[in-house]
Coordinates of C-alpha atoms in Angstrom, one line a residue:
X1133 CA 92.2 93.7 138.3
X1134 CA 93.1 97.3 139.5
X1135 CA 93.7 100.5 137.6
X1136 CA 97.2 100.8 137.4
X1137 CA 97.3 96.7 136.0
X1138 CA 94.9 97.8 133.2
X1139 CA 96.7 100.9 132.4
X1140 CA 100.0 99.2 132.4
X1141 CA 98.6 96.5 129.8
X1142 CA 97.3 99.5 127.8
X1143 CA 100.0 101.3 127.5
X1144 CA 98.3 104.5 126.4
X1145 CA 100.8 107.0 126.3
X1146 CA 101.6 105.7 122.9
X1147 CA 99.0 107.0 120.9
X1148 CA 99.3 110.2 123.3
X1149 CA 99.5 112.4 119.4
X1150 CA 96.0 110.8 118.4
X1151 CA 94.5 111.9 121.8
X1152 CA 96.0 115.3 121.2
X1153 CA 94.1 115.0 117.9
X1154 CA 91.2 113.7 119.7
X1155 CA 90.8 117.0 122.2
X1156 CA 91.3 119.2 119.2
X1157 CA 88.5 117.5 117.4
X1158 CA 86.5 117.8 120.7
X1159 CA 87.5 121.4 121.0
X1160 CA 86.5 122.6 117.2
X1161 CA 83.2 121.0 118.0
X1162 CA 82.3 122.4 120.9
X1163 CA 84.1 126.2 120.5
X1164 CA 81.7 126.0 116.9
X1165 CA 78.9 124.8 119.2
X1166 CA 79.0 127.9 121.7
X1167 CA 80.6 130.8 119.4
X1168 CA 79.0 129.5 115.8
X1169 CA 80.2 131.0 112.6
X1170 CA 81.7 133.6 114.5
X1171 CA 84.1 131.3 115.7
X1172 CA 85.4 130.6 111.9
X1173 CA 88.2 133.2 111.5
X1174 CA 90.1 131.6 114.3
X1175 CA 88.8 127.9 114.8
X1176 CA 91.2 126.7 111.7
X1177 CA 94.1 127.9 113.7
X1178 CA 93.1 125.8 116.7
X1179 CA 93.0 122.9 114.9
X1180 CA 96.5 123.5 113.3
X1181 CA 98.1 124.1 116.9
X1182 CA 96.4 120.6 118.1
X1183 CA 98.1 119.0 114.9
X1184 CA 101.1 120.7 115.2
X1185 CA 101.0 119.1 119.5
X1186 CA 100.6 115.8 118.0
X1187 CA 103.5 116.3 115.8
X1188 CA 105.6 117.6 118.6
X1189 CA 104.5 114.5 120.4
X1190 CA 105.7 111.5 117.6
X1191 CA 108.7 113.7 118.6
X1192 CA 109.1 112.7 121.9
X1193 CA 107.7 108.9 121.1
X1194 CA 111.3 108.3 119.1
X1195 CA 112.7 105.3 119.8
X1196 CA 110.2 104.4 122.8
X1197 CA 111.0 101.3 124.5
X1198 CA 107.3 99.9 124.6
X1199 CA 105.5 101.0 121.8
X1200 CA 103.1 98.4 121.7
X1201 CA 99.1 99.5 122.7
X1202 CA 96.2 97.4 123.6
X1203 CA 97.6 94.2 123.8
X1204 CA 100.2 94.7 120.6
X1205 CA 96.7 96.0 118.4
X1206 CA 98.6 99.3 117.8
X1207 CA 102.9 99.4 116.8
X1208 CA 103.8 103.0 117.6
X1209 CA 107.7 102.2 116.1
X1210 CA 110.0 104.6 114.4
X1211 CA 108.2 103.8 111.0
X1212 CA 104.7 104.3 112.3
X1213 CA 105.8 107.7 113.7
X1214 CA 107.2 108.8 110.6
X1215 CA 103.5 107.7 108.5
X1216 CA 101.6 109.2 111.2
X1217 CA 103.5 112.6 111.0
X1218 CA 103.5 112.5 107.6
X1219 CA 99.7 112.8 107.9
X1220 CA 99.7 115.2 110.4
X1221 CA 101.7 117.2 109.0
X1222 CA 100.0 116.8 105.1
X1223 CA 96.1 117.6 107.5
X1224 CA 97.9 120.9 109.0
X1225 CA 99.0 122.0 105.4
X1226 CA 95.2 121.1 104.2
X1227 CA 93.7 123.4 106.7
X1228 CA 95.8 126.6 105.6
X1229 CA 94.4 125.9 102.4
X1230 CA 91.1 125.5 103.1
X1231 CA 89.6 128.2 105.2
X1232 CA 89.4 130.6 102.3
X1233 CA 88.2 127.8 100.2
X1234 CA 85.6 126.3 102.2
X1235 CA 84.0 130.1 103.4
X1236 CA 83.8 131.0 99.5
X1237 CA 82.2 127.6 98.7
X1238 CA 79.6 129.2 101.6
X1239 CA 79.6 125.8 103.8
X1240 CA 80.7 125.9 107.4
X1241 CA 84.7 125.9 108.4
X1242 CA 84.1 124.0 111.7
X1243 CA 82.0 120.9 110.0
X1244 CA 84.9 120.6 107.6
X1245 CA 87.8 120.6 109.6
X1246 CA 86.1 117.9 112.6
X1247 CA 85.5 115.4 109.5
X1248 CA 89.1 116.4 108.4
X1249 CA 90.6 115.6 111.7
X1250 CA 88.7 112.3 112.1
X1251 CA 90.4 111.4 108.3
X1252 CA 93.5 112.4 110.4
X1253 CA 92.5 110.1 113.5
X1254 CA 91.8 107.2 111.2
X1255 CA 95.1 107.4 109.2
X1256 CA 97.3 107.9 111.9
X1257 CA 95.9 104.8 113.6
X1258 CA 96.0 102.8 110.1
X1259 CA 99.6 103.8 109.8
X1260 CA 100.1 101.9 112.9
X1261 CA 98.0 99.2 113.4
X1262 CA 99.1 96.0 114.3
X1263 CA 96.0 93.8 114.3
X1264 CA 92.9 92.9 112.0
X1265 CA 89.9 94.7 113.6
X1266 CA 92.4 98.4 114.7
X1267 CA 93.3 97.8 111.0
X1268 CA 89.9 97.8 109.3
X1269 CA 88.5 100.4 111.8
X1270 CA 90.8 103.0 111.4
X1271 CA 91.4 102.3 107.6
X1272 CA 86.8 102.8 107.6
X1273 CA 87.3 105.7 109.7
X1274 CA 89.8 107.4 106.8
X1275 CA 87.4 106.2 103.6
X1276 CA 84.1 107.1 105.2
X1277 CA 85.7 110.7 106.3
X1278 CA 87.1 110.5 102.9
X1279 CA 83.9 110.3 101.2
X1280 CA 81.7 113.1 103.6
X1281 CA 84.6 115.2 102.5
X1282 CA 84.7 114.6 98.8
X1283 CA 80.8 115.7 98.6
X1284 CA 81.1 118.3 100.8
X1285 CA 80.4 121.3 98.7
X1286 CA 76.6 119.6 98.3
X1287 CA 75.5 122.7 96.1
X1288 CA 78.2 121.4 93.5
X1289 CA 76.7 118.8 91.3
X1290 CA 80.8 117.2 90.7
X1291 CA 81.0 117.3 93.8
X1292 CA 77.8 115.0 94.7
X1293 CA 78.8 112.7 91.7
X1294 CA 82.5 112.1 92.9
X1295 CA 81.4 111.1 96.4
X1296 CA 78.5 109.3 94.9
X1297 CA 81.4 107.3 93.0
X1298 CA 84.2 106.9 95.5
X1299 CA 81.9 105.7 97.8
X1300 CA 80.3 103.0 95.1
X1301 CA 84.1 102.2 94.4
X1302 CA 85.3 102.4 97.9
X1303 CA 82.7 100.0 99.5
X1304 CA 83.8 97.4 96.8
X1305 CA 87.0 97.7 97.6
X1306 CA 86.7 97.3 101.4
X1307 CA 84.7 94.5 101.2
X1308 CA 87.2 92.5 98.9
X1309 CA 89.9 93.6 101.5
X1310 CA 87.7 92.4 104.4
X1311 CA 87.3 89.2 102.7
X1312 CA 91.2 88.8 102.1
X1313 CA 91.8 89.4 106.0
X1314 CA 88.9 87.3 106.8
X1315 CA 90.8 84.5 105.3
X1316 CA 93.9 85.5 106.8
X1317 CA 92.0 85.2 110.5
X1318 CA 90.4 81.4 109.1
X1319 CA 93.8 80.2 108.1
X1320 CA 95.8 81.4 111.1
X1321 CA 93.9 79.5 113.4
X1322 CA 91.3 82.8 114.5
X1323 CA 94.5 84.7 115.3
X1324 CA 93.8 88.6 114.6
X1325 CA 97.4 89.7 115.6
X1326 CA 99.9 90.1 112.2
X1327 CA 102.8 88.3 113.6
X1328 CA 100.3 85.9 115.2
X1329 CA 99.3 85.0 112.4
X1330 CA 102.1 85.0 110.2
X1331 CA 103.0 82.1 113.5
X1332 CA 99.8 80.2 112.5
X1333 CA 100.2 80.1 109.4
X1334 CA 104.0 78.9 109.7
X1335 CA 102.6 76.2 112.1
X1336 CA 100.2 74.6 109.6
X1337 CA 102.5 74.6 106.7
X1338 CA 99.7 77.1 104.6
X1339 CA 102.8 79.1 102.9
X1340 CA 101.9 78.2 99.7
X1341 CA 97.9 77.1 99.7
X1342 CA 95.7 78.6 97.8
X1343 CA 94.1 80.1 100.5
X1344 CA 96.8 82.3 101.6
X1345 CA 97.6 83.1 97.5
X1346 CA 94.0 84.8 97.3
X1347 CA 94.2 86.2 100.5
X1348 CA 97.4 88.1 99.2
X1349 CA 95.5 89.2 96.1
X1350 CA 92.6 90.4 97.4
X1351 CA 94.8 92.2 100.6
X1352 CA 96.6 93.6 97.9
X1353 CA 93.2 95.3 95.7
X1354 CA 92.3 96.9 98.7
X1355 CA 96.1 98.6 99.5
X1356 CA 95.7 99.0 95.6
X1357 CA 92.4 101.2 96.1
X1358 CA 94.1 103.5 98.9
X1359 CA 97.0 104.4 97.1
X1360 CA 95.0 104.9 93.9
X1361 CA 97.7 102.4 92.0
X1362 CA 96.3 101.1 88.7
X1363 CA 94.0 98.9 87.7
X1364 CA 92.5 100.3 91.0
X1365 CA 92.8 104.3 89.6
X1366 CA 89.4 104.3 88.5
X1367 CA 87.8 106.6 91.1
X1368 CA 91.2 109.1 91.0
X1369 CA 90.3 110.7 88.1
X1370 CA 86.6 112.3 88.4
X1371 CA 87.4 112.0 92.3
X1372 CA 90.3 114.5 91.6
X1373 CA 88.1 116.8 89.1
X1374 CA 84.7 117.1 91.4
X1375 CA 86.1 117.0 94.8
X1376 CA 86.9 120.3 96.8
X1377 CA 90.5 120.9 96.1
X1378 CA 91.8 121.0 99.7
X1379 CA 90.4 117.7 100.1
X1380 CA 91.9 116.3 97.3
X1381 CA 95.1 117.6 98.4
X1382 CA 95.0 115.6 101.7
X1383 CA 93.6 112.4 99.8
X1384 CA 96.9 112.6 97.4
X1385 CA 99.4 112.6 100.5
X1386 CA 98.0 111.5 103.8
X1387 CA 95.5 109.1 102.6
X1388 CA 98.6 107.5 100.3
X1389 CA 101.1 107.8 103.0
X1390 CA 98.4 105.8 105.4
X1391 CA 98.1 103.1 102.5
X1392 CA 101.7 102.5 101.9
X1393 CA 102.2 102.4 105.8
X1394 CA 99.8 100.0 105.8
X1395 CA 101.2 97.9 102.9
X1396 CA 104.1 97.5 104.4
X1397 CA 103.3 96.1 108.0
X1398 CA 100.9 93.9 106.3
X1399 CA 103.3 92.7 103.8
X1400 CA 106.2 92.3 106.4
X1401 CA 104.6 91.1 108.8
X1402 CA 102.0 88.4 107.2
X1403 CA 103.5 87.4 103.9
X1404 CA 107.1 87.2 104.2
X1405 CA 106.7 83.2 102.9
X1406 CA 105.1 84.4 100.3
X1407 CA 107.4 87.5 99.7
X1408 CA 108.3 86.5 95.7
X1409 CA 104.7 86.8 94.4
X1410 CA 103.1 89.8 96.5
X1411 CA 106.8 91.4 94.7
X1412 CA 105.8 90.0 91.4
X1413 CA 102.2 91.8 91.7
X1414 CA 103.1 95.1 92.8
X1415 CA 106.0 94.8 90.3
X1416 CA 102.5 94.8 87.5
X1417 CA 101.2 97.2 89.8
X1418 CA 103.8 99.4 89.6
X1419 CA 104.5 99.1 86.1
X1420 CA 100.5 99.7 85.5
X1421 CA 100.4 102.7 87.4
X1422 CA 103.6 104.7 85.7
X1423 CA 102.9 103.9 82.2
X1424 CA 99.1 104.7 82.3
X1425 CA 99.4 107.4 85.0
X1426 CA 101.8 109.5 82.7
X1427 CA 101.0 108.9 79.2
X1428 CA 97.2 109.3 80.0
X1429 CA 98.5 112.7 82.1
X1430 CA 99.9 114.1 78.3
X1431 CA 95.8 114.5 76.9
X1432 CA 94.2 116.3 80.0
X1433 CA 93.3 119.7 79.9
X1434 CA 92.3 120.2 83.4
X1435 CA 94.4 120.7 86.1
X1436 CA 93.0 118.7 89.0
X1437 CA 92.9 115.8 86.3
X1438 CA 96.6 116.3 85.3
X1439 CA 97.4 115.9 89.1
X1440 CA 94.7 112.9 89.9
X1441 CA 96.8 110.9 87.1
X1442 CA 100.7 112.4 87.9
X1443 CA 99.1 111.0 91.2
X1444 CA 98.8 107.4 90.0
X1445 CA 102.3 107.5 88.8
X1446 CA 104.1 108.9 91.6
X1447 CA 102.1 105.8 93.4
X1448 CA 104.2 103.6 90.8
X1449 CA 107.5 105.2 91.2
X1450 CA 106.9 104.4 95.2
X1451 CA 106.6 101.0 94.9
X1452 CA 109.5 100.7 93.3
X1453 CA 111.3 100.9 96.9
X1454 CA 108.8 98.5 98.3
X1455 CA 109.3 95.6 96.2
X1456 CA 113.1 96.4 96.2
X1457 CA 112.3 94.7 100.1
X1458 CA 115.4 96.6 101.6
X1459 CA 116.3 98.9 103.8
X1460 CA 117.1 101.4 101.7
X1461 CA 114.3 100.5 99.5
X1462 CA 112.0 101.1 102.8
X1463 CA 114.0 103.8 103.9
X1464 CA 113.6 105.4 99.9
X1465 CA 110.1 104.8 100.2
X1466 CA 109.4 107.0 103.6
X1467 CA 112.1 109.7 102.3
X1468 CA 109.7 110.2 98.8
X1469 CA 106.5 110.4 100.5
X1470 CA 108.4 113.0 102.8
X1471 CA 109.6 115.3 99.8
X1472 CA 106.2 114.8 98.4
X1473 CA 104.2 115.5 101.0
X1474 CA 105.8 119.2 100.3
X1475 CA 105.7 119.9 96.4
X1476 CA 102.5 118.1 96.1
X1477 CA 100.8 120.1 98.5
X1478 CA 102.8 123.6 97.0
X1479 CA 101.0 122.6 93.6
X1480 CA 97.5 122.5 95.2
X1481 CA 97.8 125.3 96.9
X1482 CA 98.8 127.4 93.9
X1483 CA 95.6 125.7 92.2
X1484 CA 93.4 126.9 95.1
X1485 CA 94.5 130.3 94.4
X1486 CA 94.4 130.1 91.1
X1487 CA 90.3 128.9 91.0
X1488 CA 89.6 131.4 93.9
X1489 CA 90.6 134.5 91.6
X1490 CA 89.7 133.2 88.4
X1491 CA 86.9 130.4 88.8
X1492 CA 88.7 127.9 86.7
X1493 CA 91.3 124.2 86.4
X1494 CA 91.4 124.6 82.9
X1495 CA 95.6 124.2 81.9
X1496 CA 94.9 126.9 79.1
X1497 CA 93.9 129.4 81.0
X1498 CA 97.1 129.8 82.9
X1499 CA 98.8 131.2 79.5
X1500 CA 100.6 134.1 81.0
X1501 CA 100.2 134.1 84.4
X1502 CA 103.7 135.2 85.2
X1503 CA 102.8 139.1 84.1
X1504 CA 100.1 139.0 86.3
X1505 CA 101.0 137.3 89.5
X1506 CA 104.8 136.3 90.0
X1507 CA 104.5 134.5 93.2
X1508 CA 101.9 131.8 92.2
X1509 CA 104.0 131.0 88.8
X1510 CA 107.4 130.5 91.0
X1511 CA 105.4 128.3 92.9
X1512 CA 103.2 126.2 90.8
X1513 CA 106.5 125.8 88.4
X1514 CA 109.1 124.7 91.3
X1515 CA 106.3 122.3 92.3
X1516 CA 105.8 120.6 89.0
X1517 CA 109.2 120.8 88.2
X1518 CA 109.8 119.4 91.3
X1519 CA 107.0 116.1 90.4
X1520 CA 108.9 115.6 87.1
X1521 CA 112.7 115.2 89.0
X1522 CA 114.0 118.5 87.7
X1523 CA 117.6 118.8 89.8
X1524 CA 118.4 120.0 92.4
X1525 CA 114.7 119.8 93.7
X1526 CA 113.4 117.6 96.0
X1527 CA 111.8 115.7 93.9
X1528 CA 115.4 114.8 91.7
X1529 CA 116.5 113.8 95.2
X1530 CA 113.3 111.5 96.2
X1531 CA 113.2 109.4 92.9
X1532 CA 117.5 109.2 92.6
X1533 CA 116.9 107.5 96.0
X1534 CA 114.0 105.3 94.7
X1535 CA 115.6 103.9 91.8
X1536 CA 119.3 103.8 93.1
X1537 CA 117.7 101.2 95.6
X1538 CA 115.5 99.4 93.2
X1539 CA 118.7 99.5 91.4
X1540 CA 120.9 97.5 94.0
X1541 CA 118.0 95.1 94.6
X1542 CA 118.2 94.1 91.1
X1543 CA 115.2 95.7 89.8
X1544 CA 116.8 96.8 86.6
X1545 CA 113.9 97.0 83.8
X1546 CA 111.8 98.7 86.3
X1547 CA 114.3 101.1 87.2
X1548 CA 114.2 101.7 83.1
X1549 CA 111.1 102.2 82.8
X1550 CA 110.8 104.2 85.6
X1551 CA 113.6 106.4 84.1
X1552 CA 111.7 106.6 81.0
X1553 CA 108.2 107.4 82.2
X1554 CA 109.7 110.0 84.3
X1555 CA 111.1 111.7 81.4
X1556 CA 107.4 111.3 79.6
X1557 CA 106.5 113.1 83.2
X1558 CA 108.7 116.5 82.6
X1559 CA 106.9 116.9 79.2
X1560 CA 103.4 117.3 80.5
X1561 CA 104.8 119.7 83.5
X1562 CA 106.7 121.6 81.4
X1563 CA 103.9 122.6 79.2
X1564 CA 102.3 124.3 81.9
X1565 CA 105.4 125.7 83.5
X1566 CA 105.8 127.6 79.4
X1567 CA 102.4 128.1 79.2
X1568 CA 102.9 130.0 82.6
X1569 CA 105.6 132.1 81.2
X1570 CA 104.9 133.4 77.5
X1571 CA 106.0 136.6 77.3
X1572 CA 103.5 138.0 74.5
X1573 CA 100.2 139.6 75.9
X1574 CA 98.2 138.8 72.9
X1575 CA 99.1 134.8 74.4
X1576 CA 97.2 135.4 77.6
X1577 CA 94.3 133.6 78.2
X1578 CA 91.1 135.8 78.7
X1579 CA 91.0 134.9 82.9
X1580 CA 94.5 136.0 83.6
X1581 CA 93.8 139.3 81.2
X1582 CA 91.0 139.5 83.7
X1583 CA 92.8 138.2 86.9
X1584 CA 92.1 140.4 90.0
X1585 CA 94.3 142.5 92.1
X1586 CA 96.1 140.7 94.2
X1587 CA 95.4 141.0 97.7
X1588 CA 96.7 139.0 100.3
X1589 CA 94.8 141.0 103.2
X1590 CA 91.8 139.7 102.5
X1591 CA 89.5 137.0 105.1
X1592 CA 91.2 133.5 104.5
X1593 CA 94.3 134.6 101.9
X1594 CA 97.0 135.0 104.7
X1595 CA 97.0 131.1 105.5
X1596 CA 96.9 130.5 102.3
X1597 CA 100.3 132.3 101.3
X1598 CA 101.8 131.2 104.4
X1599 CA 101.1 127.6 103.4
X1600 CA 102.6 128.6 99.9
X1601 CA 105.7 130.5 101.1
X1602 CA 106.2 127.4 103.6
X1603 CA 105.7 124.3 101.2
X1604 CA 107.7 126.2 98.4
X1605 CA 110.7 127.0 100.6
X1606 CA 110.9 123.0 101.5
X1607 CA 110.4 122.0 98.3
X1608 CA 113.1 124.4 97.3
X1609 CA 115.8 123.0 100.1
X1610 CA 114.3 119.6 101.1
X1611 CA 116.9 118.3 98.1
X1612 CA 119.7 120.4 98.8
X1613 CA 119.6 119.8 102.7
X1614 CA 118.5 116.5 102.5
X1615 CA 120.9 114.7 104.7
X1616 CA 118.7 115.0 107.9
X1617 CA 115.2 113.5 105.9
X1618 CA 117.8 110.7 104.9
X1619 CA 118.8 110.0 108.5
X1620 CA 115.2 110.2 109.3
X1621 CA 114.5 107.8 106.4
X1622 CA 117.2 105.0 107.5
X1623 CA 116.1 105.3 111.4
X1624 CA 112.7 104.2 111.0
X1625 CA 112.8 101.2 108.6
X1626 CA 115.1 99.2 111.5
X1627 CA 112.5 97.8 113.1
X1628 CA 110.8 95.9 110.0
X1629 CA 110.7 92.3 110.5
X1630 CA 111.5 90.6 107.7
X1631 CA 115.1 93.4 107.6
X1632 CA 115.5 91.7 111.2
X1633 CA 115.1 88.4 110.0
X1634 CA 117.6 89.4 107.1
X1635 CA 120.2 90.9 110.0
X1636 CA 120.0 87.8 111.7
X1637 CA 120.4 85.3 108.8
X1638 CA 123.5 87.1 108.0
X1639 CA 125.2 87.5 111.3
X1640 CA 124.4 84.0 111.4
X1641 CA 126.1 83.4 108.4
X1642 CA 129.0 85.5 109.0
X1643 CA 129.6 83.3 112.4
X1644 CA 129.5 79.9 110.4
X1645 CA 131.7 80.9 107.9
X1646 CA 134.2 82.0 110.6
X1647 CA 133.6 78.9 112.7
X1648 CA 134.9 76.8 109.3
X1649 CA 137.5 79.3 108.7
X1650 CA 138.5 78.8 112.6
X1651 CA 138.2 75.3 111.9
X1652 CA 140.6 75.0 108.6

C-alpha cells in the first residue's frame, strides 16, 4: 500500500487544530529548553497564538464533507468542533491567568503550560472520539494532565492532598468506566466502533439484557466523575479549595465541556434502545447535582468552595437539555457551556487577583472591595450575577434556553426545580456581590483596608486584565447579542444520530399519512 492510499484512509487534515496544538506544545518545550526561565515573559504568549491557530482552524473544518479520521476512530462534525473550541478557547483564557500566578507560586511557566496543553490535546480528542480505545486514551490523557496540574504548586501542602485525592478518586472512576466499555466491546460482538456497536448489539437482540443495563450505569459514573455531577462531586470540593486557581478554572469549563461532549456521542450513538433509562438516571443525576450543589453552596465561606459546588449545579442545570433528547435541548446544551465558558472564567480571574494582592479565598474578606478596586468588583459581580441568571446576562439567556427546551420535551418538575434552585443560586451570589459593595469603612474587612496599590504594569498583571476586560465584555453582550451563539448552537446538533433517526421517522410518517390521504 502506497503513501497517498494510507493518507487518504487517514484523513488527517481533520484533526489539523490538535496538530497545531501539538507543534505549540513541541515549541514551549523546546524554546524553555534553549532560552530557560528567561524564556517565561514571552513563552505564555506563544502558546496562546498556537491555541488561538487551532481555533482559527475548527473554523475552517465547518461543515467538512469527510470528517471521519483513522478509520471513523475520530468524528470531527459540527458538534465536535464546537466542544473542541470550547476547550481551546476556555486553555487560552487559563493561560492569561496563569503566568502571574504560577511565577508568584515560584514554579516554572513552561512546565505548566506543556502539561496544560496536553489537558487541551486530550480533551479536544475526547470531544471527538468515535471509538473505544481514542475514547479512553484521550479521556486518560485529560485526568492524568488533570492531576499533575492540580498538585502542581508541590510546596503547597492543599495542593499535594487535592491531587493526592483526585487521583485516588479518578483512578476509581476510570476503571469502573473501562469496565462499562469493556462490556460494551463483549456484547457487540468485539466491535470498538460506537455505531458498530450500537449494530451489534441491534443484531443480537441485547437491548434490554442485563448486560447492556450495567454497562449504561457504569458508562454513566464515569461521565458522572468528569462533569463533577453528584453522587460523583466528591473530589470537586477540596479539589476546588487546594488546587492552583488557574487550574481549577480550566477543570470547571474545558474538562466539563469534554465530558458532556463525550456523554452525548456515547449516549447517541450506543444507547439509543435504551434511551428511556440512561434519561431516567441523569434525570436523578441532575436533580442530585442542583439541590445539593446549591443548598450546600449557602454554608461555604471560601470562595473556591462556593464555585467547586455552584460548579456541581450548573452540571445539573446542563443536563437538563440532555435528557430533553432534542435538538434544541442539544443545541441549549452547547449554547450554556458557550456563555459559561465566559462568566465562569471572568469569576476566576477576579479570584486570581484577588489572592494575588491579598493572599486570601475567604468570602468575608471581600467586605468593601468596591472603595478599593472598582474594576475587580464590576467584574466578579457581573460574573456571579451572571451564574445566578440575573437578566439581561448571559447567563439569563443560557438557562431560559435550557429550561424552555426541557420545557417542550415535557420535563416539567425538572424545569421547577430547576427554576427554584436557581433562585436558591442568586441568594448565595448576591451575598458577595453586597458584601462587595458596603458603603461604610468601618465594614471593611482588614485585607482590603490593607489591599495594595493597584498596579497593572507589573510582570504577569497585563494578561491578566486583558483576560478580565475580555471575558467581562462577553459576559456582558453574549446575552444581549446572542443570536449568532444560537445559530452556532442549532448548526452543530444536526448531525446527531438518534435527531437523524427522529428526521427520518417523521418524514416517513408525513409521506404515509399523505399516501392514505392520497388514497381516501
Amino acid at each position: 500500500m502506497d503513501f497517498a492510499n494510507v493518507a487518504s484512509q487517514l484523513n488527517a487534515g481533520t484533526i489539523l487544530p490538535e496538530g497545531i496544538v501539538i507543534i505549540t506544545l513541541l515549541g514551549v518545550l523546546i524554546v524553555d529548553l534553549i532560552l530557560g526561565r528567561s524564556s517565561s515573559r514571552w513563552i505564555g504568549y506563544l502558546a496562546i497564538a498556537g491555541l488561538l491557530a487551532s481555533i482559527v482552524a475548527l473554523y475552517f473544518k465547518w461543515d467538512n464533507a469527510n470528517p471521519l479520521f483513522f478509520a471513523g476512530a475520530f468524528n470531527g462534525d459540527n458538534l465536535s468542533i464546537v466542544f473542541r473550541g470550547i476547550v481551546a478557547l476556555s486553555a487560552a483564557v487559563t493561560i492569561l491567568m496563569s503566568i502571574r500566578y504560577v511565577e508568584q507560586s515560584g514554579t516554572p511557566l513552561a512546565e505548566f503550560i506543556a502539561i496544560l496543553l496536553t489537558a487541551t490535546l486530550g480533551g479536544m480528542f475526547l470531544s471527538g472520539a468515535n471509538e473505544l480505545v481514542m475514547i479512553f486514551i484521550s479521556l486518560e490523557t485529560l485526568s492524568i494532565s488533570s492531576y499533575l496540574l492540580t498538585g502542581y504548586t508541590k510546596r503547597d501542602p492543599r495542593s499535594n492532598e487535592a491531587a493526592l485525592k483526585y487521583l485516588l478518586i479518578g483512578a476509581a472512576s476510570t476503571a469502573v468506566f473501562l469496565y462499562g466499555v469493556s462490556l460494551l466491546y463483549g456484547l457487540s460482538g468485539g466491535q470498538t466502533e460506537l455505531s458498530a456497536i450500537a449494530n451489534g448489539i441491534a443484531t443480537a437482540n441485547l437491548s434490554q439484557s442485563l448486560g447492556i443495563v450495567i454497562a449504561l450505569v457504569f458508562t454513566i459514573a464515569g461521565i458522572g466523575f468528569k462533569i463533577s455531577a453528584a453522587p460523583f462531586h466528591q473530589w470537586t470540593p477540596d479539589v476546588y479549595e487546594g488546587a492552583p486557581t488557574p487550574v481549577i478554572a480550566f477543570l470547571s469549563v474545558g474538562s466539563k465541556a469534554a465530558g458532556f461532549a463525550l456523554a452525548i456521542r456515547l449516549l447517541t450513538n450506543v444507547f439509543p434502545l435504551v434511551a428511556e433509562e440512561w434519561k431516567f438516571v441523569f434525570t436523578a443525576l441532575a436533580v442530585l447535582s442542583m439541590v445539593l450543589g446549591n443548598v450546600v453552596a449557602l454554608a461555604q465561606t471560601s470562595m473556591k468552595r462556593m464555585l467547586a459546588y455552584s460548579s456541581i449545579a450548573q452540571a445539573g442545570f446542563v443536563m437538563i437539555g440532555l435528557i430533553a433528547d432534542t435538538q434544541a435541548g442539544y443545541a441549549s446544551m452547547i449554547f450554556y457551556l458557550l456563555v459559561y465558558l465566559f462568566m465562569n472564567l471572568c469569576g476566576f480571574t477576579c479570584v486570581i487577583l484577588f489572592s494575588l494582592r491579598t493572599g486570601t479565598d475567604q468570602i468575608a474578606e471581600y467586605s468593601g472591595l468596591y472603595q478599593k478596586d472598582a474594576l475587580l468588583t464590576l467584574g466578579l459581580s457581573i460574573s456571579l450575577l451572571s451564574l445566578g441568571g440575573i437578566p439581561p446576562l448571559a447567563g439569563f439567556f443560557g438557562k431560559i434556553y435550557l429550561f424552555w427546551a426541557g420545557w417542550q420535551a415535557g420535563l416539567y418538575w425538572l424545569v421547577l426545580l430547576g427554576l427554584i434552585t436557581s433562585v436558591v443560586s442568586i441568594y448565595y451570589y448576591i451575598r458577595v456581590v453586597k458584601m462587595m459593595v458596603v458603603k461604610e469603612p468601618q465594614e471593611m474587612s482588614d485585607a482590603v483596608k490593607n489591599y495594595p496599590e493597584i498596579r497593572w504594569n507589573l510582570p504577569g498583571f497585563r494578561p491578566l486584565q486583558v483576560g478580565l476586560i475580555t471575558t467581562l465584555i462577553a459576559t456582558t453582550i453574549a446575552g444581549i447579542l446572542s443570536n449568532p451563539l444560537f445559530t452556532l448552537a442549532n448548526n452543530s446538533v444536526t448531525d446527531i444520530p438518534t435527531l437523524q433517526a427522529k428526521t427520518v421517522a417523521s418524514t416517513q410518517v408525513n409521506v404515509i399519512s399523505t399516501e392514505q390521504t392520497e388514497g381516501l
